[in-house]
Amino acid sequence: RKEVEQDPGPFNVPEGATVAFNCTYSNSASQSFFWYRQDCRKEPKLLMSVYSSGNEDGRFTAQLNRASQYISLLIRDSKLSDSATYLCKGGANNLFFGTGTRLTVIP
Amino acid sequence: GAVVSQHPSRVICKSGTSVKIECRSLDFQATTMFWYRQFPKQSLMLMATSNEGSKATYEQGVEKDKFLINHASLTLSTLTVTSAHPEDSSFYICSAHGETQYFGPGTRLLVL
């Protein structure tokens, strides 16, 4: 079983929409989780950390549900510039990525 | 912020040759670095953990004799793809742990 699993999408949403991504993780001992953004042919860039208490940064909200072993990322008021692949990271020693979810925001 | 560099950024080589990729932490020391590989439209897959002064730890399914890792200093890890074949063509990304995990810009390898 993979350390971290993620719906690959794609998600095609109109500008202004709210979109949510989830990742599930298999190792209940995992402590740290992160969301990354990856643009085409580039390295992943850290978007935000995920805390049990929830973490909000502008239009982005990340949450961790330890009981159900999943993390989520919510993007409100989607912009065209949000189009990218979003990857969750966690697992043993926080080294494993999910498959990534491709988001396309449509004008 | 902390920066991790990789060289070369892209390389094209003939099948059967070996290719060395360098990963450097530019403003911090990294006792541990990580090598990932990403095929088109797939996620980053951890290949190995590079440990300064000791042998690398490889993930299941990654051939240690094919992907040679050397971490001779606190700022440099190298990945050598030996006897490269077209199926080794991929995007190779290294990362190093400073305050958090910092990623290099990646090396795009094309084996003809």
Short mmCIF file of C-alpha atoms in Angstrom, two decimals:
data_model
loop_
_atom_site.label_atom_id
_atom_site.label_comp_id
_atom_site.label_asym_id
_atom_site.label_seq_id
_atom_site.Cartn_x
_atom_site.Cartn_y
_atom_site.Cartn_z
CA ARG A 1 0.00 0.00 0.00
CA LYS A 2 1.30 3.43 -0.88
CA GLU A 3 2.30 5.75 1.93
CA VAL A 4 0.21 8.57 0.55
CA GLU A 5 -2.64 8.31 -1.94
CA GLN A 6 -4.26 11.08 -3.88
CA ASP A 7 -6.93 11.41 -6.53
CA PRO A 8 -5.02 12.36 -9.72
CA GLY A 9 -7.96 14.29 -11.12
CA PRO A 10 -7.95 16.21 -13.37
CA PHE A 11 -10.09 18.92 -11.86
CA ASN A 12 -11.36 21.50 -14.32
CA VAL A 13 -13.10 24.36 -12.57
CA PRO A 14 -14.28 27.83 -13.60
CA GLU A 15 -12.65 30.94 -12.25
CA GLY A 16 -14.00 31.84 -8.84
CA ALA A 17 -14.94 28.31 -7.93
CA THR A 18 -13.97 26.55 -4.72
CA VAL A 19 -12.12 23.28 -5.12
CA ALA A 20 -10.93 20.73 -2.58
CA PHE A 21 -8.33 17.99 -2.77
CA ASN A 22 -7.80 15.12 -0.37
CA CYS A 23 -4.97 12.78 0.39
CA THR A 24 -5.09 9.69 2.53
CA TYR A 25 -2.12 8.28 4.34
CA SER A 26 -1.47 4.78 5.60
CA ASN A 27 1.07 5.32 8.38
CA SER A 28 -0.79 6.42 11.48
CA ALA A 29 2.52 7.43 13.05
CA SER A 30 3.10 10.09 10.41
CA GLN A 31 3.61 13.44 12.05
CA SER A 32 4.09 16.04 9.35
CA PHE A 33 2.20 16.80 6.19
CA PHE A 34 2.58 19.37 3.48
CA TRP A 35 0.97 20.55 0.28
CA TYR A 36 3.16 21.39 -2.69
CA ARG A 37 2.43 23.02 -5.98
CA GLN A 38 4.21 21.85 -9.11
CA ASP A 39 4.10 23.69 -12.39
CA CYS A 40 4.85 21.90 -15.62
CA ARG A 41 8.49 20.80 -15.92
CA LYS A 42 9.46 22.48 -12.66
CA GLU A 43 10.35 21.28 -9.20
CA PRO A 44 7.64 21.23 -6.50
CA LYS A 45 7.26 24.35 -4.43
CA LEU A 46 6.04 24.27 -0.85
CA LEU A 47 2.53 25.69 -0.65
CA MET A 48 1.73 25.17 3.01
CA SER A 49 2.13 22.94 6.00
CA VAL A 50 -0.78 21.00 7.42
CA TYR A 51 -1.58 21.15 11.11
CA SER A 52 -4.18 19.36 13.17
CA SER A 53 -5.68 22.70 14.06
CA GLY A 54 -5.99 23.69 10.44
CA ASN A 55 -3.90 26.17 8.54
CA GLU A 56 -5.16 29.05 6.43
CA ASP A 57 -3.20 31.26 4.09
CA GLY A 58 -5.32 33.63 2.09
CA ARG A 59 -7.50 31.61 -0.25
CA PHE A 60 -5.88 28.35 0.78
CA THR A 61 -6.88 26.20 3.75
CA ALA A 62 -5.21 22.96 4.74
CA GLN A 63 -6.53 20.53 7.32
CA LEU A 64 -5.50 17.27 8.88
CA ASN A 65 -7.92 14.62 10.08
CA ARG A 66 -5.94 12.10 12.10
CA ALA A 67 -8.93 9.93 12.95
CA SER A 68 -9.64 9.26 9.28
CA GLN A 69 -6.01 9.64 8.20
CA TYR A 70 -6.47 12.22 5.50
CA ILE A 71 -5.37 15.74 4.74
CA SER A 72 -7.19 18.26 2.62
CA LEU A 73 -6.51 21.42 0.68
CA LEU A 74 -9.26 23.91 -0.07
CA ILE A 75 -8.80 26.65 -2.63
CA ARG A 76 -11.40 29.39 -2.62
CA ASP A 77 -12.07 31.91 -5.40
CA SER A 78 -9.90 30.01 -7.90
CA LYS A 79 -7.66 32.07 -10.16
CA LEU A 80 -6.27 31.16 -13.55
CA SER A 81 -2.83 31.22 -11.96
CA ASP A 82 -3.85 28.41 -9.60
CA SER A 83 -3.68 25.97 -12.52
CA ALA A 84 -0.98 23.49 -11.56
CA THR A 85 -0.50 20.07 -10.04
CA TYR A 86 -0.97 19.89 -6.29
CA LEU A 87 0.89 17.23 -4.36
CA CYS A 88 0.53 16.19 -0.79
CA LYS A 89 3.55 14.91 1.10
CA GLY A 90 3.79 12.86 4.24
CA GLY A 91 4.40 9.27 5.17
CA ALA A 92 7.45 7.80 6.87
CA ASN A 93 9.91 10.59 7.65
CA ASN A 94 7.71 12.88 5.59
CA LEU A 95 9.37 11.88 2.32
CA PHE A 96 6.55 10.49 0.23
CA PHE A 97 4.41 12.32 -2.27
CA GLY A 98 0.94 11.56 -3.45
CA THR A 99 0.37 11.13 -7.15
CA GLY A 100 -0.57 14.78 -7.52
CA THR A 101 -3.88 16.30 -8.57
CA ARG A 102 -3.96 18.31 -11.76
CA LEU A 103 -6.05 21.48 -11.48
CA THR A 104 -7.06 23.58 -14.45
CA VAL A 105 -8.93 26.81 -13.79
CA ILE A 106 -10.96 27.81 -16.80
CA PRO A 107 -11.78 31.45 -17.71
CA GLY B 1 16.09 31.34 1.76
CA ALA B 2 18.01 28.13 1.43
CA VAL B 3 18.87 27.08 -2.08
CA VAL B 4 19.60 23.71 -3.57
CA SER B 5 21.17 23.60 -7.01
CA GLN B 6 21.45 20.81 -9.54
CA HIS B 7 23.75 20.38 -12.47
CA PRO B 8 23.21 19.83 -15.28
CA SER B 9 19.67 21.08 -15.76
CA ARG B 10 19.24 18.85 -18.76
CA VAL B 11 21.30 16.19 -20.45
CA ILE B 12 20.96 14.08 -23.55
CA CYS B 13 23.10 10.99 -23.80
CA LYS B 14 23.44 7.83 -25.82
CA SER B 15 22.23 4.52 -24.53
CA GLY B 16 24.94 2.71 -22.58
CA THR B 17 26.72 5.78 -21.30
CA SER B 18 26.81 6.99 -17.71
CA VAL B 19 25.52 10.32 -16.54
CA LYS B 20 26.40 12.12 -13.32
CA ILE B 21 24.03 14.60 -11.71
CA GLU B 22 25.20 16.92 -8.96
CA CYS B 23 23.10 18.27 -6.12
CA ARG B 24 24.47 21.06 -3.95
CA SER B 25 23.13 22.81 -0.90
CA LEU B 26 24.35 26.36 -1.38
CA ASP B 27 23.97 28.02 2.00
CA PHE B 28 23.54 25.25 4.51
CA GLN B 29 25.06 21.90 5.31
CA ALA B 30 23.05 18.81 4.60
CA THR B 31 23.99 15.50 6.15
CA THR B 32 21.09 13.94 4.32
CA MET B 33 19.90 14.50 0.79
CA PHE B 34 17.22 12.74 -1.17
CA TRP B 35 16.89 11.75 -4.79
CA TYR B 36 13.55 11.57 -6.53
CA ARG B 37 12.52 10.58 -10.03
CA GLN B 38 9.46 11.76 -11.86
CA PHE B 39 8.14 10.26 -15.08
CA PRO B 40 5.75 12.29 -17.25
CA LYS B 41 2.37 12.84 -15.63
CA GLN B 42 3.40 10.85 -12.58
CA SER B 43 4.37 11.83 -9.08
CA LEU B 44 7.79 12.18 -7.57
CA MET B 45 9.06 8.80 -6.48
CA LEU B 46 11.70 8.63 -3.78
CA MET B 47 14.67 6.70 -5.11
CA ALA B 48 17.16 6.88 -2.28
CA THR B 49 18.39 8.70 0.76
CA SER B 50 21.93 9.98 0.46
CA ASN B 51 23.88 10.04 3.73
CA GLU B 52 27.06 12.05 4.12
CA GLY B 53 30.00 9.78 4.74
CA SER B 54 28.06 6.53 4.50
CA LYS B 55 26.17 4.39 2.05
CA ALA B 56 22.94 5.53 0.55
CA THR B 57 19.67 3.89 1.46
CA TYR B 58 17.67 2.81 -1.56
CA GLU B 59 13.93 2.41 -1.84
CA GLN B 60 12.50 -0.91 -2.85
CA GLY B 61 12.83 -1.57 -6.55
CA VAL B 62 15.66 0.91 -7.13
CA GLU B 63 18.88 -0.77 -8.30
CA LYS B 64 21.78 0.49 -6.24
CA ASP B 65 24.31 -0.69 -8.78
CA LYS B 66 22.61 1.25 -11.52
CA PHE B 67 22.01 4.45 -9.60
CA LEU B 68 25.23 5.20 -7.79
CA ILE B 69 25.01 7.79 -5.06
CA ASN B 70 27.94 9.52 -3.45
CA HIS B 71 27.67 12.05 -0.65
CA ALA B 72 31.26 12.94 0.04
CA SER B 73 30.72 16.33 1.62
CA LEU B 74 28.04 18.15 3.58
CA THR B 75 27.06 20.20 0.56
CA LEU B 76 27.29 17.79 -2.35
CA SER B 77 25.56 14.60 -3.35
CA THR B 78 25.92 13.01 -6.78
CA LEU B 79 23.72 10.55 -8.59
CA THR B 80 25.29 8.58 -11.42
CA VAL B 81 23.01 6.73 -13.79
CA THR B 82 25.20 3.95 -15.10
CA SER B 83 24.71 2.32 -18.50
CA ALA B 84 21.72 4.50 -19.14
CA HIS B 85 18.86 3.20 -21.24
CA PRO B 86 15.91 5.01 -22.80
CA GLU B 87 13.63 3.88 -19.96
CA ASP B 88 15.87 5.87 -17.58
CA SER B 89 14.77 9.06 -19.29
CA SER B 90 13.09 11.04 -16.57
CA PHE B 91 13.14 14.15 -14.40
CA TYR B 92 15.53 13.67 -11.49
CA ILE B 93 15.11 15.98 -8.49
CA CYS B 94 17.21 16.15 -5.37
CA SER B 95 16.30 17.67 -2.06
CA ALA B 96 18.09 18.52 1.13
CA HIS B 97 16.89 19.06 4.66
CA GLY B 98 17.58 22.42 6.17
CA GLU B 99 14.83 24.02 8.25
CA THR B 100 12.51 22.22 5.92
CA GLN B 101 12.92 20.12 2.79
CA TYR B 102 14.35 22.18 -0.06
CA PHE B 103 14.20 20.92 -3.63
CA GLY B 104 16.63 21.44 -6.44
CA PRO B 105 15.36 22.62 -9.83
CA GLY B 106 15.66 19.13 -11.29
CA THR B 107 17.64 17.51 -14.09
CA ARG B 108 15.91 16.35 -17.20
CA LEU B 109 17.61 13.26 -18.63
CA LEU B 110 16.94 11.99 -22.12
CA VAL B 111 18.61 8.77 -23.17
CA LEU B 112 18.58 8.11 -26.88
#
